[in-house]
Structures are given as structure tokens and as C-alpha cells.
Amino acid sequence: MHYYYDVLVNLDTELWEFYEWEENDRLIPIKKIPLFRVLESDIRNFMKYEITVDPNWLSKMEEKTIFKNGKDKTNCLLFSSTKNSIVLEFDLYGKVIGRSKLLVEDENNCNEVAMNMKEVEIPYEVREKRKQHHCLRQTLREKHFFEIELKTLKESNNTLKCSYLYYEWFGKLENDMEKMIQNFEKELEECDPRKLHEIVHIVRLSYKEQL
């Protein structure tokens, strides 16, 4: 069995790019982890779909991963196609419960190590497709924040504030609440990060002024 050493992972149900990692994330320094070379199609499946690995195969990997702090106990494995790498965390039944990409240096080193390894066929089942995010993490948070604001405006029938935000976003006047909400929701689907950030900033200021 091949191993990779001294790697930092960010285990989460979402798969964040390394530049979106945050201090409050589940950042875990791993001292030693089993490494498997797989096909690039496997890596894509691991990223795009919920998967379950054969628990009988997985049971052979128990306690093979060693954490630096000696406290964390979980079943993690590292996979590389020589082009991309990913760490997966499994429960006892083989279901993936956490994923992590690697820092750039670890990604490059891991892919280089995998070049000298034989490809392994991992016994896994592809299940439902995972929801793919095409926005940065901050944008997703702001999108959720504004969705809550739209719900609040609608429930309170605050046409005045909604019209103000509408003008700031679209540059034109509108008083039809239903039409404004629909247009806001459509824009959120397309997700213009800069415009969204500006509007969320205005909304947050509006609440501060009320204090």
C-alpha cells in the first residue's frame, strides 16, 4: 500500500477550493494517509456525485490514516489521477461524508507520486448527482442572505424598501412587489457577484441604521 505524508485537509460536505478555506473550517493536519491512483473519470465522479464504496473493501483501510494531533478518528483516503487529487472521508457503510481538495503544493506532489503507481479499480456505487456551485463561497453566503431578505420583504409587504433596492440593482423604478421579487430571484440564479455584493452591503447598512 502506498501512503502520502504531511497533508492538510479541509473535510466538509462541500468541496471548497483551497483559496476559499476559512479559519473555522474543519482543517485537519494528516501525518499519513493511504494513496490510490485512479482514473480521471473516478475523480470526476467523486466530485460530482454522491458515492458509496464497498464497505468490505473499505474495512481493510481502517485505522490506516494517522492524524498529527492523534485525536481525530475517521476513515479517510487520498485518490489521485495524476492530474487531480481528492481526499474522501467515509462512514462505516462506505458512504462519503466529507471531501477535501488539497493545497497547491500537496496537489502537485501527490500527482507526481501517483505517476509511479498502478491504477486501482475502486469498488464504488455512483448515486445521485451533487448540487454544483458555480459561485465563490462568499457569494453563496451573500446569495443566501439576500434570499432571506426577499422573503422578509415579501412577508412584510415592504414595497418601499423593495423598490429602493430594485432601483439600486436595476437602475429603474418599479412598484409591483410580485414583479420585483420575481426579477430579483431571476438575477440571483444568474448570480452577478459584484452587483449582489453591493446590494447586500446596502441591506446590511439599512439594519445598522435601525439600531
XYZ file of C-alpha atoms in Angstrom, residues 10-195:
186
model
C -10.497 20.645 4.899
C -13.170 17.994 5.371
C -16.655 19.212 4.586
C -19.799 18.084 2.791
C -18.985 20.808 0.250
C -15.824 20.679 -1.837
C -14.074 24.011 -1.380
C -11.113 25.239 -3.386
C -8.056 25.796 -1.211
C -8.278 29.595 -1.611
C -11.764 29.518 -0.040
C -10.713 27.730 3.133
C -11.558 29.598 6.324
C -10.269 29.530 9.902
C -13.477 27.999 11.254
C -13.410 25.131 8.756
C -12.590 21.576 9.762
C -8.902 21.856 8.925
C -7.074 18.683 9.896
C -3.323 18.002 9.576
C -2.777 14.415 8.470
C 0.510 12.669 9.180
C -0.069 9.605 6.999
C -2.844 8.617 4.577
C -3.292 5.775 2.033
C -2.918 6.961 -1.569
C -4.579 5.309 -4.579
C -4.130 6.080 -8.240
C -7.474 6.069 -10.067
C -8.870 7.147 -13.418
C -9.705 10.786 -14.059
C -13.305 9.668 -14.568
C -13.272 8.350 -10.992
C -12.108 11.722 -9.680
C -14.920 13.437 -11.593
C -17.434 11.005 -10.097
C -16.081 11.642 -6.599
C -16.571 15.385 -7.132
C -19.896 15.405 -8.971
C -21.853 12.541 -7.406
C -22.713 11.053 -4.061
C -20.911 7.722 -3.925
C -20.721 4.669 -1.690
C -17.635 2.465 -1.571
C -17.939 -1.260 -0.892
C -17.711 -1.451 2.938
C -15.897 -4.792 2.746
C -13.126 -3.202 0.698
C -13.119 -0.149 2.915
C -12.805 -2.211 6.116
C -9.276 -3.155 5.033
C -8.322 0.533 5.270
C -9.487 1.079 8.854
C -7.057 2.996 11.062
C -4.581 3.380 8.198
C -4.868 7.165 8.282
C -2.955 8.834 11.111
C -3.644 12.396 12.222
C -0.928 14.617 13.615
C -2.875 15.608 16.705
C -3.699 11.996 17.497
C -7.277 12.946 18.443
C -9.293 12.843 15.235
C -10.654 9.423 14.372
C -12.143 8.981 10.916
C -11.697 6.901 7.802
C -10.038 8.992 5.069
C -8.376 8.001 1.808
C -6.485 10.009 -0.798
C -7.098 9.497 -4.522
C -5.131 10.858 -7.486
C -5.477 10.577 -11.256
C -2.017 12.195 -11.677
C -3.905 15.326 -12.802
C -6.267 15.914 -9.877
C -6.405 14.702 -6.283
C -9.104 14.484 -3.641
C -9.445 13.230 -0.073
C -12.656 11.401 0.830
C -13.998 10.676 4.313
C -16.262 7.618 4.759
C -18.698 6.351 7.343
C -18.839 2.690 8.408
C -21.132 1.842 5.495
C -18.847 3.275 2.818
C -20.832 6.441 2.228
C -18.797 9.571 1.577
C -19.465 12.080 4.357
C -16.617 14.529 3.716
C -14.475 15.766 0.851
C -11.380 17.900 0.572
C -9.187 19.291 -2.139
C -5.514 19.895 -1.429
C -3.227 22.880 -1.216
C -1.364 23.528 -4.488
C 1.973 22.116 -3.326
C 0.368 18.953 -1.951
C -1.717 18.562 -5.112
C 1.359 18.732 -7.330
C 3.420 16.419 -5.123
C 0.630 13.886 -4.767
C 0.020 13.762 -8.516
C 3.735 13.281 -9.098
C 3.889 10.389 -6.632
C 0.852 8.779 -8.283
C 2.618 8.721 -11.664
C 4.813 5.886 -10.392
C 1.838 3.874 -9.134
C -0.514 1.433 -10.833
C -4.141 2.367 -11.292
C -6.515 0.720 -8.838
C -10.154 -0.117 -9.510
C -12.181 1.141 -6.550
C -15.464 -0.757 -5.940
C -17.981 2.049 -5.591
C -21.563 2.883 -6.490
C -22.490 6.179 -8.160
C -25.656 7.636 -6.653
C -27.451 10.975 -7.045
C -25.737 13.990 -8.551
C -24.450 16.562 -6.098
C -25.525 20.183 -6.364
C -22.752 22.075 -8.107
C -21.915 25.612 -7.029
C -20.535 27.973 -9.641
C -20.060 30.898 -7.264
C -17.397 31.642 -4.710
C -18.108 30.814 -1.093
C -18.629 34.450 -0.094
C -21.084 34.905 -2.969
C -23.066 31.867 -1.838
C -23.371 33.335 1.658
C -24.486 36.692 0.288
C -26.946 34.992 -2.025
C -28.499 33.163 0.931
C -28.584 36.403 2.933
C -30.448 38.229 0.163
C -32.880 35.341 -0.315
C -33.838 35.744 3.342
C -34.186 39.490 2.834
C -36.527 38.973 -0.128
C -38.662 36.624 1.944
C -38.814 39.219 4.742
C -39.778 41.992 2.317
C -42.485 39.845 0.786
C -43.966 38.753 4.119
C -43.985 42.321 5.469
C -45.131 43.723 2.114
C -42.414 46.380 2.396
C -42.840 47.821 -1.096
C -40.922 50.990 -0.293
C -37.690 49.221 0.690
C -38.057 46.675 -2.093
C -38.459 49.486 -4.651
C -35.345 51.191 -3.308
C -33.258 48.025 -3.609
C -34.754 47.382 -7.033
C -33.649 50.798 -8.253
C -30.155 50.231 -6.866
C -29.922 46.894 -8.684
C -31.698 47.593 -11.987
C -31.489 51.391 -12.241
C -35.213 51.872 -12.811
C -38.336 52.434 -10.733
C -40.857 49.671 -10.038
C -43.730 49.388 -7.541
C -45.151 45.977 -8.361
C -43.937 43.794 -5.459
C -44.518 40.482 -7.215
C -42.662 41.624 -10.329
C -39.732 42.953 -8.283
C -39.374 39.711 -6.300
C -39.501 37.628 -9.488
C -36.808 39.744 -11.162
C -34.613 39.596 -8.066
C -34.926 35.808 -7.938
C -34.052 35.544 -11.624
C -30.944 37.679 -11.116
C -29.894 35.550 -8.151
C -29.945 32.455 -10.352
C -27.539 34.110 -12.773
C -25.511 35.315 -9.802
C -23.630 38.556 -10.603
C -21.188 38.608 -7.641
C -20.305 42.312 -7.807
C -23.884 43.562 -8.033
